[in-house]
């Protein structure tokens, strides 16, 4: 029924000349954290080790014990995917850790590519040095606001 209704609505819009609806201009402020590539990689690796030490595997085991299927957890993202694959025996701990680390590094690289593409399209991104103390970063953002 929903599909039929959607088709009916689309046909109506094709037949009727409706006035164009404008959208209000959004005055946005885009802020990015600029970090050296090597430092970014180091921080990602350190954080992944911390997540494992803080009980990521146990967290996924608990989720599985509540009835969530491995397929559902694999769908939810990088950490859940690789840790679930380890728990169900598809990956050793070392394989899981190494593959997850690589995947997170690749994801971070894609994020930076996304932001650079935004800049090429004319978006103004205010980059803040990641090495600055948090209080300085907050001051910069407050001044931009």
Short mmCIF file of C-alpha atoms in Angstrom, two decimals:
data_model
loop_
_atom_site.label_atom_id
_atom_site.label_comp_id
_atom_site.label_asym_id
_atom_site.label_seq_id
_atom_site.Cartn_x
_atom_site.Cartn_y
_atom_site.Cartn_z
CA UNK A 1 0.00 0.00 0.00
CA UNK A 2 2.81 2.44 0.85
CA UNK A 3 4.56 1.80 -2.45
CA UNK A 4 1.35 2.39 -4.40
CA UNK A 5 0.70 5.62 -2.48
CA UNK A 6 4.25 6.82 -3.12
CA UNK A 7 3.80 6.19 -6.86
CA UNK A 8 0.49 8.08 -6.83
CA UNK A 9 2.11 11.06 -5.10
CA UNK A 10 5.04 11.08 -7.52
CA UNK A 11 2.67 10.99 -10.52
CA UNK A 12 0.75 13.91 -9.04
CA UNK A 13 3.94 15.95 -8.68
CA UNK A 14 4.92 15.16 -12.27
CA UNK A 15 1.53 16.35 -13.60
CA UNK A 16 1.05 19.44 -11.44
CA UNK A 17 3.27 22.49 -11.70
CA UNK A 18 3.96 23.40 -8.11
CA UNK A 19 5.88 26.53 -7.19
CA UNK A 20 9.49 25.97 -6.28
CA UNK A 21 10.03 25.97 -2.57
CA UNK A 22 13.05 27.85 -1.42
CA UNK A 23 15.07 26.91 1.56
CA UNK A 24 16.43 29.44 4.00
CA UNK A 25 20.13 30.11 3.88
CA UNK A 26 21.92 28.37 6.68
CA UNK A 27 24.68 30.33 8.30
CA UNK A 28 26.93 27.49 9.35
CA UNK A 29 30.28 27.35 11.05
CA UNK A 30 32.45 24.38 10.14
CA UNK A 31 35.28 23.56 12.51
CA UNK A 32 37.83 20.82 11.98
CA UNK A 33 40.62 19.51 14.13
CA UNK A 34 43.88 19.53 12.19
CA UNK A 35 46.26 16.80 13.21
CA UNK A 36 49.52 15.59 11.75
CA UNK A 37 49.04 12.30 9.87
CA UNK A 38 51.60 10.40 11.95
CA UNK A 39 50.20 11.76 15.21
CA UNK A 40 46.68 10.83 14.08
CA UNK A 41 47.82 7.27 13.35
CA UNK A 42 49.58 7.07 16.72
CA UNK A 43 46.50 8.31 18.60
CA UNK A 44 44.21 5.88 16.75
CA UNK A 45 46.45 2.93 17.58
CA UNK A 46 46.76 3.99 21.21
CA UNK A 47 42.98 4.43 21.54
CA UNK A 48 42.32 1.03 20.00
CA UNK A 49 44.68 -0.65 22.50
CA UNK A 50 42.90 1.20 25.32
CA UNK A 51 39.46 0.08 24.06
CA UNK A 52 40.61 -3.54 24.07
CA UNK A 53 42.11 -3.20 27.56
CA UNK A 54 38.93 -1.49 28.82
CA UNK A 55 36.78 -4.47 27.85
CA UNK A 56 35.64 -4.11 24.26
CA UNK A 57 35.66 -7.88 23.77
CA UNK A 58 33.68 -8.40 26.98
CA UNK A 59 31.20 -5.72 25.88
CA UNK A 60 30.56 -7.52 22.60
CA UNK A 61 30.27 -10.87 24.41
CA UNK A 62 27.61 -9.33 26.69
CA UNK A 63 25.70 -7.98 23.71
CA UNK A 64 25.78 -11.39 22.05
CA UNK A 65 24.58 -13.01 25.28
CA UNK A 66 21.49 -10.76 25.27
CA UNK A 67 20.35 -12.33 22.02
CA UNK A 68 21.80 -9.95 19.44
CA UNK A 69 22.96 -11.95 16.46
CA UNK A 70 26.54 -11.73 15.22
CA UNK A 71 25.17 -10.43 11.91
CA UNK A 72 23.47 -7.53 13.72
CA UNK A 73 26.65 -6.59 15.57
CA UNK A 74 28.79 -6.89 12.44
CA UNK A 75 26.43 -4.38 10.81
CA UNK A 76 26.96 -1.77 13.58
CA UNK A 77 30.45 -0.71 12.68
CA UNK A 78 34.15 -1.30 12.66
CA UNK A 79 34.88 -2.27 16.25
CA UNK A 80 31.77 -4.41 16.62
CA UNK A 81 32.37 -6.10 13.26
CA UNK A 82 35.94 -7.20 13.89
CA UNK A 83 35.50 -8.06 17.56
CA UNK A 84 32.41 -10.14 16.74
CA UNK A 85 34.35 -11.95 14.04
CA UNK A 86 37.02 -12.72 16.64
CA UNK A 87 34.50 -13.96 19.21
CA UNK A 88 32.77 -16.29 16.75
CA UNK A 89 36.13 -17.73 15.69
CA UNK A 90 36.54 -16.17 12.25
CA UNK A 91 39.62 -14.16 13.30
CA UNK A 92 42.40 -14.67 15.82
CA UNK A 93 42.99 -11.85 18.29
CA UNK A 94 46.00 -10.67 16.29
CA UNK A 95 44.08 -10.76 12.99
CA UNK A 96 41.17 -8.93 14.57
CA UNK A 97 43.38 -6.24 16.08
CA UNK A 98 45.48 -5.71 12.94
CA UNK A 99 42.53 -5.65 10.55
CA UNK A 100 40.57 -3.33 12.84
CA UNK A 101 43.53 -0.98 13.19
CA UNK A 102 43.95 -0.81 9.41
CA UNK A 103 40.21 -0.23 8.91
CA UNK A 104 40.14 2.62 11.44
CA UNK A 105 43.17 4.27 9.80
CA UNK A 106 41.45 3.96 6.41
CA UNK A 107 38.25 5.46 7.83
CA UNK A 108 40.15 8.43 9.28
CA UNK A 109 41.85 8.98 5.92
CA UNK A 110 38.46 8.96 4.15
CA UNK A 111 37.19 11.54 6.65
CA UNK A 112 40.09 13.85 5.84
CA UNK A 113 39.47 13.34 2.10
CA UNK A 114 35.81 14.28 2.70
CA UNK A 115 36.79 17.52 4.43
CA UNK A 116 39.33 18.44 1.75
CA UNK A 117 36.63 17.87 -0.88
CA UNK A 118 34.33 20.19 1.07
CA UNK A 119 37.03 22.86 0.93
CA UNK A 120 37.44 22.41 -2.84
CA UNK A 121 33.67 22.90 -3.17
CA UNK A 122 33.99 26.26 -1.43
CA UNK A 123 33.16 25.43 2.19
CA UNK A 124 35.23 27.39 4.68
CA UNK A 125 36.57 25.06 7.35
CA UNK A 126 38.20 26.62 10.38
CA UNK A 127 41.01 24.23 11.24
CA UNK A 128 42.18 24.10 14.84
CA UNK A 129 45.52 22.56 15.72
CA UNK A 130 44.95 19.30 17.60
CA UNK A 131 48.15 19.84 19.59
CA UNK A 132 46.72 22.91 21.32
CA UNK A 133 45.46 22.52 24.88
CA UNK A 134 41.70 22.00 25.14
CA UNK A 135 41.19 25.40 26.79
CA UNK A 136 42.85 27.11 23.81
CA UNK A 137 40.71 25.13 21.35
CA UNK A 138 37.57 26.18 23.23
CA UNK A 139 38.70 29.83 23.18
CA UNK A 140 39.20 29.68 19.41
CA UNK A 141 35.75 28.16 18.86
CA UNK A 142 34.10 30.72 21.12
CA UNK A 143 35.74 33.54 19.18
CA UNK A 144 34.55 32.04 15.90
CA UNK A 145 31.00 31.88 17.22
#
